[in-house]
Every structure is written in C-alpha cells, then in structure tokens.
Short mmCIF file of C-alpha atoms in Angstrom, two decimals:
data_model
loop_
_atom_site.label_atom_id
_atom_site.label_comp_id
_atom_site.label_asym_id
_atom_site.label_seq_id
_atom_site.Cartn_x
_atom_site.Cartn_y
_atom_site.Cartn_z
CA UNK A 1295 -125.16 92.60 -102.94
CA UNK A 1296 -126.81 94.25 -105.95
CA UNK A 1297 -127.73 97.84 -106.71
CA UNK A 1298 -131.36 96.87 -107.20
CA UNK A 1299 -131.44 95.53 -103.62
CA UNK A 1300 -130.18 98.90 -102.41
CA UNK A 1301 -132.85 100.66 -104.48
CA UNK A 1302 -135.53 98.37 -103.07
CA UNK A 1303 -134.40 98.94 -99.50
CA UNK A 1304 -134.15 102.73 -99.86
CA UNK A 1305 -137.63 102.96 -101.38
CA UNK A 1306 -139.14 100.80 -98.63
CA UNK A 1307 -137.65 103.04 -95.96
CA UNK A 1308 -138.75 106.20 -97.79
CA UNK A 1309 -142.35 104.97 -98.10
CA UNK A 1310 -142.50 103.14 -94.77
CA UNK A 1311 -144.41 100.26 -96.33
CA UNK A 1312 -143.47 97.09 -98.15
CA UNK A 1313 -146.73 97.04 -100.11
CA UNK A 1314 -146.50 100.69 -101.22
CA UNK A 1315 -142.88 100.19 -102.24
CA UNK A 1316 -143.84 97.10 -104.28
CA UNK A 1317 -146.46 99.12 -106.14
CA UNK A 1318 -144.07 102.00 -106.70
CA UNK A 1319 -141.31 99.70 -107.98
CA UNK A 1320 -143.71 97.54 -110.03
CA UNK A 1321 -142.53 94.39 -108.22
CA UNK A 1322 -144.70 91.79 -106.53
CA UNK A 1323 -144.50 92.15 -102.76
CA UNK A 1324 -143.27 88.60 -102.18
CA UNK A 1325 -140.32 89.14 -104.53
CA UNK A 1326 -139.50 92.45 -102.82
CA UNK A 1327 -139.63 90.85 -99.38
CA UNK A 1328 -137.42 88.01 -100.59
CA UNK A 1329 -134.77 90.44 -101.82
CA UNK A 1330 -134.72 92.27 -98.47
CA UNK A 1331 -134.44 88.96 -96.61
CA UNK A 1332 -131.48 88.03 -98.80
CA UNK A 1333 -129.89 91.41 -98.12
CA UNK A 1334 -130.34 90.99 -94.36
CA UNK A 1335 -128.92 87.50 -94.58
CA UNK A 1336 -125.86 88.72 -96.46
CA UNK A 1337 -125.30 91.48 -93.92
CA UNK A 1338 -126.12 89.15 -91.00
CA UNK A 1339 -128.25 91.84 -89.35
CA UNK A 1340 -131.86 92.95 -89.22
CA UNK A 1341 -132.46 96.11 -91.24
CA UNK A 1342 -136.23 96.56 -90.84
CA UNK A 1343 -138.80 96.37 -88.07
CA UNK A 1344 -141.92 94.79 -89.57
CA UNK A 1345 -145.25 95.69 -87.94
CA UNK A 1346 -148.89 95.51 -89.03
CA UNK A 1347 -148.73 99.27 -89.66
CA UNK A 1348 -145.71 99.11 -91.93
CA UNK A 1349 -141.94 98.97 -91.63
CA UNK A 1350 -139.27 101.16 -90.09
CA UNK A 1351 -135.49 100.89 -90.15
CA UNK A 1352 -133.59 99.41 -87.23
CA UNK A 1353 -130.55 101.28 -85.96
CA UNK A 1354 -128.41 99.24 -88.33
CA UNK A 1355 -130.97 99.79 -91.07
CA UNK A 1356 -130.85 103.56 -90.64
CA UNK A 1357 -127.06 103.58 -90.91
CA UNK A 1358 -127.28 101.33 -93.96
CA UNK A 1359 -130.00 103.56 -95.47
CA UNK A 1360 -127.73 106.64 -95.42
CA UNK A 1361 -124.83 104.79 -97.02
CA UNK A 1362 -127.13 103.13 -99.57
CA UNK A 1363 -128.44 106.55 -100.63
CA UNK A 1364 -124.88 107.73 -101.14
CA UNK A 1365 -123.98 104.61 -103.13
CA UNK A 1366 -127.01 105.03 -105.39
CA UNK A 1367 -126.13 108.67 -106.04
CA UNK A 1368 -122.61 107.61 -107.03
CA UNK A 1369 -124.04 104.88 -109.28
CA UNK A 1370 -126.31 107.42 -111.00
CA UNK A 1371 -123.32 109.70 -111.54
CA UNK A 1372 -121.42 106.79 -113.10
CA UNK A 1373 -124.34 106.15 -115.46
CA UNK A 1374 -124.43 109.78 -116.52
CA UNK A 1375 -120.67 109.74 -117.10
CA UNK A 1376 -120.95 106.62 -119.24
CA UNK A 1377 -123.76 108.15 -121.28
CA UNK A 1378 -121.51 111.03 -122.26
CA UNK A 1379 -119.68 108.51 -124.43
CA UNK A 1380 -122.78 106.75 -125.69
CA UNK A 1381 -122.71 103.56 -127.66
CA UNK A 1382 -124.01 103.70 -131.19
CA UNK A 1383 -124.63 101.30 -134.03
CA UNK A 1384 -127.29 98.72 -134.93
CA UNK A 1385 -128.20 95.53 -133.09
CA UNK A 1386 -130.44 92.85 -134.62
CA UNK A 1387 -132.42 90.77 -132.13
CA UNK A 1388 -134.63 87.78 -132.93
CA UNK A 1389 -137.56 86.76 -130.72
CA UNK A 1390 -140.21 84.11 -131.18
CA UNK A 1391 -143.79 85.46 -131.11
CA UNK A 1392 -144.48 84.13 -127.60
CA UNK A 1393 -141.30 85.71 -126.25
CA UNK A 1394 -141.88 88.96 -128.12
CA UNK A 1395 -145.33 89.28 -126.54
CA UNK A 1396 -143.74 89.56 -123.08
CA UNK A 1397 -140.16 90.69 -123.62
CA UNK A 1398 -140.34 92.72 -126.83
CA UNK A 1399 -141.69 96.04 -125.56
CA UNK A 1400 -139.74 96.08 -122.25
CA UNK A 1401 -136.54 95.35 -124.19
CA UNK A 1402 -137.18 98.19 -126.64
CA UNK A 1403 -137.97 100.58 -123.80
CA UNK A 1404 -134.87 99.59 -121.82
CA UNK A 1405 -132.59 99.94 -124.82
CA UNK A 1406 -134.06 103.35 -125.60
CA UNK A 1407 -133.49 104.47 -122.00
CA UNK A 1408 -129.97 103.08 -121.60
CA UNK A 1409 -128.56 103.39 -125.12
CA UNK A 1410 -130.60 105.93 -127.06
CA UNK A 1411 -128.05 106.09 -129.89
CA UNK A 1412 -128.23 102.36 -130.60
CA UNK A 1413 -130.69 101.45 -133.33
CA UNK A 1414 -132.51 98.24 -132.45
CA UNK A 1415 -133.68 95.99 -135.29
CA UNK A 1416 -136.27 93.53 -133.95
CA UNK A 1417 -137.16 90.35 -135.85
CA UNK A 1418 -140.17 88.28 -134.79
CA UNK A 1419 -140.31 84.78 -136.24
CA UNK A 1420 -140.66 81.12 -135.33
CA UNK A 1421 -137.65 79.66 -133.55
CA UNK A 1422 -136.65 77.41 -136.45
CA UNK A 1423 -136.35 80.44 -138.73
CA UNK A 1424 -134.44 82.40 -136.08
CA UNK A 1425 -131.96 79.52 -135.78
CA UNK A 1426 -131.29 79.66 -139.51
CA UNK A 1427 -130.91 83.44 -139.39
CA UNK A 1428 -128.42 83.24 -136.53
CA UNK A 1429 -126.44 80.59 -138.41
CA UNK A 1430 -126.41 82.91 -141.43
CA UNK A 1431 -125.12 85.81 -139.28
CA UNK A 1432 -128.32 87.76 -139.97
CA UNK A 1433 -128.97 88.18 -136.23
CA UNK A 1434 -126.71 89.31 -133.41
CA UNK A 1435 -128.86 87.87 -130.61
CA UNK A 1436 -131.85 85.57 -130.33
CA UNK A 1437 -133.85 83.69 -127.74
CA UNK A 1438 -134.16 80.10 -128.95
CA UNK A 1439 -135.84 77.03 -127.53
CA UNK A 1440 -134.80 73.93 -129.40
CA UNK A 1441 -133.30 71.43 -126.95
CA UNK A 1442 -131.25 70.09 -129.84
CA UNK A 1443 -129.17 73.25 -129.55
CA UNK A 1444 -127.93 72.03 -126.17
CA UNK A 1445 -127.09 68.66 -127.67
CA UNK A 1446 -124.96 70.43 -130.26
CA UNK A 1447 -122.26 70.71 -127.57
CA UNK A 1448 -121.28 67.21 -128.67
CA UNK A 1449 -120.69 68.28 -132.30
CA UNK A 1450 -117.47 70.24 -132.50
CA UNK A 1451 -117.91 73.21 -134.78
CA UNK A 1452 -121.60 72.50 -135.41
CA UNK A 1453 -122.53 75.89 -133.98
CA UNK A 1454 -120.28 78.83 -133.46
CA UNK A 1455 -122.46 80.74 -131.04
CA UNK A 1456 -122.49 81.82 -127.46
CA UNK A 1457 -125.35 80.20 -125.58
CA UNK A 1458 -126.62 80.31 -121.99
CA UNK A 1459 -129.85 79.19 -120.27
CA UNK A 1460 -132.11 82.19 -119.73
CA UNK A 1461 -135.33 80.87 -118.22
CA UNK A 1462 -137.61 77.87 -118.20
CA UNK A 1463 -141.32 78.13 -118.98
CA UNK A 1464 -144.13 75.87 -117.90
CA UNK A 1465 -146.40 74.71 -120.70
CA UNK A 1466 -150.19 74.93 -120.68
CA UNK A 1467 -152.99 73.33 -122.62
CA UNK A 1468 -154.96 76.33 -123.88
CA UNK A 1469 -158.47 76.25 -125.34
CA UNK A 1470 -161.34 78.67 -125.88
CA UNK A 1471 -163.69 79.50 -123.03
CA UNK A 1472 -166.51 78.23 -125.21
CA UNK A 1473 -170.26 78.68 -124.99
CA UNK A 1474 -172.95 76.95 -122.94
CA UNK A 1475 -172.10 73.35 -122.17
CA UNK A 1476 -168.43 73.74 -122.99
CA UNK A 1477 -166.11 71.69 -120.81
CA UNK A 1478 -164.01 73.24 -118.08
CA UNK A 1479 -160.34 72.35 -117.98
CA UNK A 1480 -158.85 71.12 -114.71
CA UNK A 1481 -156.05 73.18 -113.18
CA UNK A 1482 -153.42 70.64 -114.20
CA UNK A 1483 -152.97 67.88 -116.76
CA UNK A 1484 -150.27 65.43 -117.75
CA UNK A 1485 -148.91 64.81 -121.23
CA UNK A 1486 -150.41 61.32 -121.08
CA UNK A 1487 -153.89 62.88 -120.82
CA UNK A 1488 -153.56 64.75 -124.12
CA UNK A 1489 -153.98 61.75 -126.41
CA UNK A 1490 -157.54 62.60 -127.50
CA UNK A 1491 -157.12 66.38 -127.45
CA UNK A 1492 -157.55 68.04 -130.90
CA UNK A 1493 -154.30 69.98 -131.06
CA UNK A 1494 -153.18 72.95 -133.13
CA UNK A 1495 -149.36 72.97 -133.16
CA UNK A 1496 -146.43 74.39 -135.11
CA UNK A 1497 -144.54 72.06 -137.43
CA UNK A 1498 -141.55 69.89 -136.60
CA UNK A 1499 -138.56 72.24 -137.12
CA UNK A 1500 -139.63 74.57 -134.33
CA UNK A 1501 -138.38 74.34 -130.77
CA UNK A 1502 -141.75 73.98 -129.03
CA UNK A 1503 -142.84 71.15 -131.32
CA UNK A 1504 -139.53 69.36 -130.76
CA UNK A 1505 -140.01 69.53 -126.99
CA UNK A 1506 -143.61 68.33 -127.24
CA UNK A 1507 -142.74 65.46 -129.59
CA UNK A 1508 -140.10 64.31 -127.12
CA UNK A 1509 -142.66 64.42 -124.28
CA UNK A 1510 -145.26 62.54 -126.36
CA UNK A 1511 -142.70 59.87 -127.30
CA UNK A 1512 -141.65 59.48 -123.67
CA UNK A 1513 -145.26 58.78 -122.62
CA UNK A 1514 -146.06 56.77 -125.77
CA UNK A 1515 -148.82 59.20 -126.71
CA UNK A 1516 -149.87 59.63 -130.34
CA UNK A 1517 -151.05 63.27 -130.47
CA UNK A 1518 -154.24 64.12 -132.32
CA UNK A 1519 -152.98 67.05 -134.39
CA UNK A 1520 -155.84 68.66 -136.33
CA UNK A 1521 -153.93 71.70 -137.62
CA UNK A 1522 -150.27 72.60 -138.09
CA UNK A 1523 -149.76 76.34 -138.16
CA UNK A 1524 -146.43 78.19 -138.15
CA UNK A 1525 -147.84 81.48 -136.89
CA UNK A 1526 -148.67 82.16 -133.26
CA UNK A 1527 -151.29 84.74 -134.23
CA UNK A 1528 -153.10 82.20 -136.42
CA UNK A 1529 -152.73 79.43 -133.82
CA UNK A 1530 -154.36 81.58 -131.17
CA UNK A 1531 -157.06 82.78 -133.61
CA UNK A 1532 -157.91 79.16 -134.41
CA UNK A 1533 -158.03 78.27 -130.72
CA UNK A 1534 -160.18 81.33 -130.03
CA UNK A 1535 -162.55 80.17 -132.78
CA UNK A 1536 -162.90 76.76 -131.15
CA UNK A 1537 -161.06 74.78 -133.85
CA UNK A 1538 -158.92 72.99 -131.30
CA UNK A 1539 -156.56 73.43 -128.41
CA UNK A 1540 -152.87 74.24 -128.32
CA UNK A 1541 -149.93 73.67 -126.01
CA UNK A 1542 -147.99 76.86 -125.37
CA UNK A 1543 -146.34 78.78 -122.56
CA UNK A 1544 -148.48 81.38 -120.78
CA UNK A 1545 -146.76 84.06 -122.87
CA UNK A 1546 -148.82 82.97 -125.90
CA UNK A 1547 -151.77 84.80 -124.32
CA UNK A 1548 -149.69 87.84 -123.41
CA UNK A 1549 -150.98 90.00 -126.25
CA UNK A 1550 -154.63 89.51 -125.27
CA UNK A 1551 -155.72 92.03 -122.62
CA UNK A 1552 -158.91 89.98 -122.24
CA UNK A 1553 -157.16 86.58 -122.21
CA UNK A 1554 -159.05 85.49 -119.09
CA UNK A 1555 -162.35 85.96 -120.92
CA UNK A 1556 -161.20 84.37 -124.19
CA UNK A 1557 -159.19 81.36 -123.03
CA UNK A 1558 -158.86 78.77 -120.33
CA UNK A 1559 -155.71 76.82 -119.62
CA UNK A 1560 -154.39 73.85 -117.65
CA UNK A 1561 -150.77 73.60 -116.58
CA UNK A 1562 -148.89 70.50 -117.70
CA UNK A 1563 -147.29 68.98 -114.63
CA UNK A 1564 -144.76 66.71 -116.35
CA UNK A 1565 -141.25 68.06 -115.74
CA UNK A 1566 -140.02 67.40 -119.30
CA UNK A 1567 -143.05 69.28 -120.66
CA UNK A 1568 -141.31 72.59 -120.14
CA UNK A 1569 -139.54 74.91 -122.51
CA UNK A 1570 -135.98 76.05 -121.93
CA UNK A 1571 -135.26 79.52 -123.27
CA UNK A 1572 -131.65 79.96 -124.39
CA UNK A 1573 -130.02 83.34 -124.90
CA UNK A 1574 -127.95 82.83 -128.04
CA UNK A 1575 -125.62 85.22 -129.80
CA UNK A 1576 -122.74 85.39 -132.20
CA UNK A 1577 -119.35 84.87 -130.52
CA UNK A 1578 -118.09 87.79 -128.49
CA UNK A 1579 -115.36 88.55 -131.01
CA UNK A 1580 -118.05 89.04 -133.69
CA UNK A 1581 -120.35 91.22 -131.59
CA UNK A 1582 -120.12 95.00 -131.57
CA UNK A 1583 -119.99 96.82 -128.21
CA UNK A 1584 -123.63 97.79 -128.80
CA UNK A 1585 -124.62 94.14 -129.26
CA UNK A 1586 -122.72 93.09 -126.15
CA UNK A 1587 -124.59 95.77 -124.20
CA UNK A 1588 -127.93 94.65 -125.67
CA UNK A 1589 -127.26 91.09 -124.52
CA UNK A 1590 -126.87 92.32 -120.94
CA UNK A 1591 -130.01 94.45 -121.22
CA UNK A 1592 -132.00 91.46 -122.50
CA UNK A 1593 -130.94 89.35 -119.52
CA UNK A 1594 -131.73 92.22 -117.13
CA UNK A 1595 -135.21 92.72 -118.64
CA UNK A 1596 -135.96 89.01 -118.39
CA UNK A 1597 -134.96 88.95 -114.73
CA UNK A 1598 -137.10 92.00 -113.96
CA UNK A 1599 -140.16 90.53 -115.68
CA UNK A 1600 -139.88 87.15 -113.95
CA UNK A 1601 -139.14 88.54 -110.48
CA UNK A 1602 -141.90 91.13 -110.90
CA UNK A 1603 -144.48 88.41 -111.60
CA UNK A 1604 -145.10 89.65 -115.15
CA UNK A 1605 -143.91 86.45 -116.88
CA UNK A 1606 -146.31 83.85 -115.54
CA UNK A 1607 -145.07 80.26 -115.43
CA UNK A 1608 -141.42 81.28 -115.96
CA UNK A 1609 -138.48 80.42 -113.71
CA UNK A 1610 -135.08 82.03 -114.08
CA UNK A 1611 -132.25 79.66 -114.87
CA UNK A 1612 -129.27 79.62 -112.54
CA UNK A 1613 -126.79 82.29 -113.63
CA UNK A 1614 -124.14 80.73 -115.82
CA UNK A 1615 -121.56 82.29 -118.09
CA UNK A 1616 -122.25 82.25 -121.80
CA UNK A 1617 -120.66 79.16 -123.30
CA UNK A 1618 -119.03 78.98 -126.70
CA UNK A 1619 -120.12 76.53 -129.37
#
C-alpha cells in the first residue's frame, strides 16, 4: 500500500467522482481506477460503490476513508518535521534532450518543492556526452540509453556506477505533415520497412543510434541516412523543414505545443526497436545526501508522468534495486 493510493482514494471520496478526481489529481482516469482496484485487491474488500452518477464509499470504504485521512495528516506532519532539517548542497543531473523535454521541468519543480535549499545543476546533452561526463565524475546522476551500458556488467571495473532500469520507450518514425500531396504515414511500421526512408539521425556514439543500428543489423536493413546531426533541436528543425524523417521516442516532440500540426508519426512495432532508459549515478558512497534524495525524486517524477499519461509511449520498468558496476 502506498501513500499516493491513499491520497487518490480520499480525493475520490471527497469529490464523489472518479473523473473529477482524475482531473483534480492530474492523472488519467484509467490509471486512477487501476490504483483503486489494486488497493481493493490488497485489502480484499470493496471500498467504493460505482454507479453511473459517480462513486460512494461502502461501509468498509467509509471506515478506511477516516483512517486514510488520519494517516495522510500524519504523513504531512512527518514531511514538515523533515523540512525543518532541510538538505542543502548542489546536485548535478544530466538529461538527454528528449528526456529533458518531458522530465526536466517536473524534476526542477519537484526538487524546488521538496528540497528548496538544494541547488540543482541541470545539464542537457546527447547521451554519449553524458556518459563521458558521468565517467569523469562531472555528473551525480544521469538518464542514459546505451544498451552497451548493460553489457558492461561483464567487464569488472569497467564502470563504477549505480544503474537501474527506469523506463522503456517505444520508437516512432517522425516526419513533417507536409503540403498537398504529401504521403500519410500508417499507424505502425517495422524496422524492415525503413530501408528507403531518408533518415536524419545522431551519430554512432549515442545511445539511440546504437539501438537503431542493432535493429537495422538484425533485419539486414541498410539505412538511408541523409543527415547526421548531434542536436535534437536541429534534427527536429530539419524534419520540420521536410529534409527527411527521424526515428525518435515520442518525447522528441514534447517541446512543440503544436506537434500534432507540425509532425506525423508511425510507431515501430519491432520489440527490439525500443529504448531502455537507465537511471545512472555515482556509487552511493560518493553521492551526497542531497544527490541521493534527488535520485529518488527523479524516479518518483518519472512514475508520475508515465502513470498520468504524460509520457506517451513509455512503460515503467519493473522496480529493481540500483545495481553497482
């Protein structure tokens, strides 16, 4: 049982509606309903009567509601007590441009709310550069993609990091909407169908390109790369200008409020054509208390974004402890 489940349940009862509670909590209704179902399953009892007019607590639900309110008040008191001895210091976090477009602002807001005395230093760069910075101890935390990082488990001492799967993203072929006569992309494609596609991609050292090259090699596809650009902003500008297409996660369009008008995309259905996001950090004994707290906040923000439907095409990885390398 989690505190957020208690908060969800209390708000649903207070508002008498699953849909109104979802709007108030900024969570998609299906995710909210799923959390309540899990809660009822854990308690082995029905907590809510569901009707076309809304929801109301059962007798068990009403008893649980009162205790949940008390528990949440105690939790809030604990937070206030902890904040009296606030953490301080500086934490340096590295995010790739796609990740920063979705996670960057929520992470900054959450850190400001939870640890206002911690100064957050955000670095946005391609994943290959972030890997080098983490190796050089210039970052405390980073979200990295390169599948070769997972293979480094076999090389004793090759990396001295902590690393855990964070989420997995579907990849999409993205191109401009185009003018009259422009083709319409299907909803889905396979890697094998990309052979003739004029592609704009980052260069080899970066995690996304490594994953794509592996997928191309698997399907014996020779990609038609027309531009190699190590800047997401320039990649998307080139795609927007009709110079070619790109393969990226949905998050690449996250900074465009009018993305639906500018771009069209087709989801790649091949299972290997996905990008694993890894939450990487220096070893625990090298991290300050502020950095350890920021690592937890980053994982919490990611979970909230995915479960709230704000990170399209992303699936949370199964919770696993951070593993040393």
